[in-house]
XYZ file of C-alpha atoms in Angstrom:
213
model
C 20.576 10.823 -8.806
C 17.673 13.182 -9.732
C 16.473 11.073 -12.686
C 16.423 7.879 -10.634
C 14.621 9.627 -7.784
C 11.967 11.060 -10.111
C 11.297 7.572 -11.498
C 11.024 6.286 -7.928
C 8.476 8.978 -7.015
C 6.374 8.215 -10.094
C 6.511 4.494 -9.320
C 5.544 5.056 -5.691
C 2.486 7.052 -6.739
C 1.447 4.317 -9.168
C 2.017 1.655 -6.526
C -0.061 3.462 -3.916
C -3.044 3.604 -6.278
C -3.361 -0.171 -5.756
C -4.579 -0.686 -9.327
C -3.232 -3.842 -11.019
C -2.151 -2.188 -14.285
C -0.474 0.600 -12.346
C 1.537 -2.041 -10.482
C 2.996 -3.210 -13.789
C 3.973 0.356 -14.689
C 5.390 0.897 -11.192
C 7.651 -2.131 -11.598
C 8.920 -0.816 -14.936
C 9.738 2.596 -13.441
C 11.425 1.057 -10.399
C 13.594 -1.210 -12.537
C 14.611 1.783 -14.658
C 15.427 3.687 -11.485
C 17.661 0.895 -10.183
C 19.432 0.722 -13.542
C 20.441 4.342 -13.024
C 21.136 4.139 -9.282
C 21.040 0.824 -7.444
C 22.057 2.293 -4.066
C 18.745 3.873 -3.012
C 17.163 1.548 -0.473
C 13.572 2.749 -0.839
C 13.563 1.893 -4.553
C 14.599 -1.652 -3.685
C 11.944 -1.837 -0.959
C 9.170 -0.731 -3.296
C 10.367 -3.191 -5.920
C 9.923 -5.943 -3.352
C 6.439 -4.718 -2.435
C 5.484 -4.338 -6.096
C 6.550 -7.905 -6.881
C 4.454 -9.074 -3.926
C 1.391 -7.170 -5.159
C 1.820 -8.520 -8.680
C 2.162 -12.026 -7.288
C -1.187 -11.652 -5.531
C -3.004 -9.794 -8.314
C -1.610 -11.868 -11.199
C -0.756 -15.261 -9.684
C 1.387 -17.215 -12.177
C 0.123 -20.615 -13.238
C 3.596 -22.127 -13.492
C 5.375 -23.115 -10.296
C 8.771 -21.902 -11.555
C 7.447 -18.426 -12.363
C 5.790 -18.172 -8.957
C 9.039 -19.129 -7.254
C 10.924 -16.555 -9.317
C 8.557 -13.826 -8.159
C 8.804 -15.006 -4.555
C 12.582 -14.878 -4.843
C 12.327 -11.306 -6.179
C 10.145 -10.230 -3.232
C 12.782 -11.492 -0.784
C 15.820 -10.380 -2.803
C 14.792 -6.731 -3.076
C 13.588 -6.555 0.545
C 16.916 -7.893 1.787
C 18.821 -5.586 -0.538
C 16.900 -2.569 0.767
C 17.710 -3.566 4.333
C 21.395 -4.081 3.552
C 21.635 -0.684 1.825
C 20.007 1.206 4.680
C 19.016 -0.487 7.958
C 17.352 2.781 9.018
C 14.872 2.888 6.115
C 11.299 2.173 7.320
C 10.322 1.055 3.794
C 12.855 -1.790 4.015
C 11.131 -3.159 7.117
C 7.699 -2.798 5.513
C 9.025 -4.825 2.577
C 10.347 -7.498 4.943
C 6.993 -7.543 6.758
C 5.262 -8.123 3.419
C 7.616 -11.007 2.634
C 7.044 -12.640 6.014
C 3.275 -12.228 5.610
C 3.497 -14.170 2.355
C 5.240 -16.985 4.235
C 2.922 -16.837 7.248
C 5.736 -15.819 9.625
C 3.549 -13.628 11.837
C 6.061 -13.195 14.655
C 8.519 -11.718 12.151
C 5.747 -9.599 10.606
C 5.040 -8.050 13.997
C 8.744 -7.449 14.604
C 9.284 -5.770 11.230
C 6.168 -3.602 11.594
C 7.197 -2.401 15.045
C 10.679 -1.559 13.778
C 9.231 0.439 10.859
C 7.031 2.436 13.258
C 9.988 3.018 15.578
C 11.936 4.615 12.719
C 9.199 7.256 12.286
C 8.607 6.934 8.544
C 7.542 9.728 6.201
C 3.987 10.207 4.953
C 4.177 7.717 2.062
C 5.650 4.989 4.261
C 3.195 5.732 7.074
C 0.402 5.292 4.550
C 1.869 2.047 3.202
C 2.344 0.729 6.728
C -1.233 1.694 7.586
C -2.445 -0.229 4.508
C -0.498 -3.287 5.599
C -1.753 -3.103 9.195
C -5.317 -2.772 7.884
C -4.895 -5.965 5.882
C -3.666 -7.674 9.049
C -6.608 -6.392 11.123
C -4.647 -3.904 13.267
C -7.167 -1.119 12.749
C -6.301 1.014 15.786
C -2.588 1.085 14.917
C -3.374 1.659 11.221
C -5.649 4.591 12.031
C -2.996 6.204 14.214
C -0.476 6.045 11.378
C -2.851 7.254 8.679
C -3.827 10.262 10.794
C -0.141 11.177 11.060
C 0.213 10.767 7.286
C -2.829 12.988 6.664
C -1.335 15.699 8.857
C 1.804 15.581 6.736
C 0.030 15.348 3.360
C -3.632 16.322 3.886
C -4.460 16.355 0.161
C -3.058 12.906 -0.661
C -5.819 10.856 -2.383
C -3.973 7.597 -1.622
C -3.886 8.336 2.110
C -7.544 9.344 2.104
C -8.439 6.017 0.493
C -6.434 4.196 3.165
C -8.392 6.030 5.853
C -11.702 5.127 4.209
C -10.648 1.465 4.046
C -9.759 1.484 7.740
C -13.175 2.905 8.607
C -14.979 0.412 6.401
C -13.054 -2.637 7.590
C -13.681 -1.503 11.169
C -17.403 -1.660 10.225
C -17.812 2.057 10.918
C -20.101 2.279 7.912
C -21.835 5.577 8.762
C -18.502 7.313 9.290
C -17.163 5.783 6.064
C -20.099 7.159 4.070
C -19.891 10.601 5.711
C -16.135 10.862 5.080
C -16.397 9.584 1.496
C -19.040 12.222 0.740
C -16.754 14.929 2.133
C -13.856 13.733 -0.042
C -16.123 13.504 -3.102
C -17.058 17.171 -2.732
C -13.414 17.951 -3.521
C -12.812 15.185 -6.061
C -15.978 13.725 -7.567
C -14.016 11.677 -10.136
C -12.124 9.535 -7.628
C -13.348 5.983 -8.282
C -11.931 4.692 -4.994
C -14.005 7.142 -2.943
C -17.191 6.041 -4.727
C -16.271 2.356 -4.388
C -15.588 2.551 -0.657
C -18.827 4.436 -0.131
C -20.689 1.732 -2.066
C -19.133 -1.048 0.029
C -20.150 0.797 3.193
C -23.744 0.948 1.962
C -23.565 -2.805 1.293
C -22.362 -3.249 4.873
C -25.505 -1.417 6.020
C -27.617 -3.541 3.610
C -28.674 -0.382 1.774
C -28.289 -1.959 -1.647
C -30.093 0.737 -3.644
C -27.742 3.384 -2.241
C -24.811 1.117 -3.027
C -25.916 0.787 -6.656
C -26.357 4.563 -6.909
C -22.830 5.066 -5.607
C -21.506 2.704 -8.299
C -23.578 4.342 -11.064
């Protein structure tokens, strides 16, 4: 369904920004998309991942609400997998769920399956983000380079690459790359922020403040 797919694409872009308020909008778009067409597995997978992000960014104070969100993370991940066992996004969603529960053996299994299925650029980027969070920087970098070859102008993928460099403590390379990206898009807050964090890593606090200014 073209309308459902367009909503999915808009939601995916919002989700990949990583911004908390965009996550709320992404959830709204994804739910609208599933109302129109509930058979597209990637929509279900991103719903699961969005609920997980919201759970982390806006942790509910009430135990019942937290459990409801946890149930949603699992429900949509399982639904995605049942709709299409060949969808890499479904396995990324399941990896996210298992990470929440601390099931690291299952996380590794789901991640390897997602890579095996050779995901598209958006899923490669999402998988690279997840691997970065888990500390698998070499594997994350390999995936993000593939994603950049497919979509070289994607701001979300560029930010993922910068985060990999920074978390790997390659601060000089982070700063150099951020400056290159900023020449093309000087209004991208994430480029400035990552550059600032890299300066902090080098203990160049004045440069960090200038990057934030």
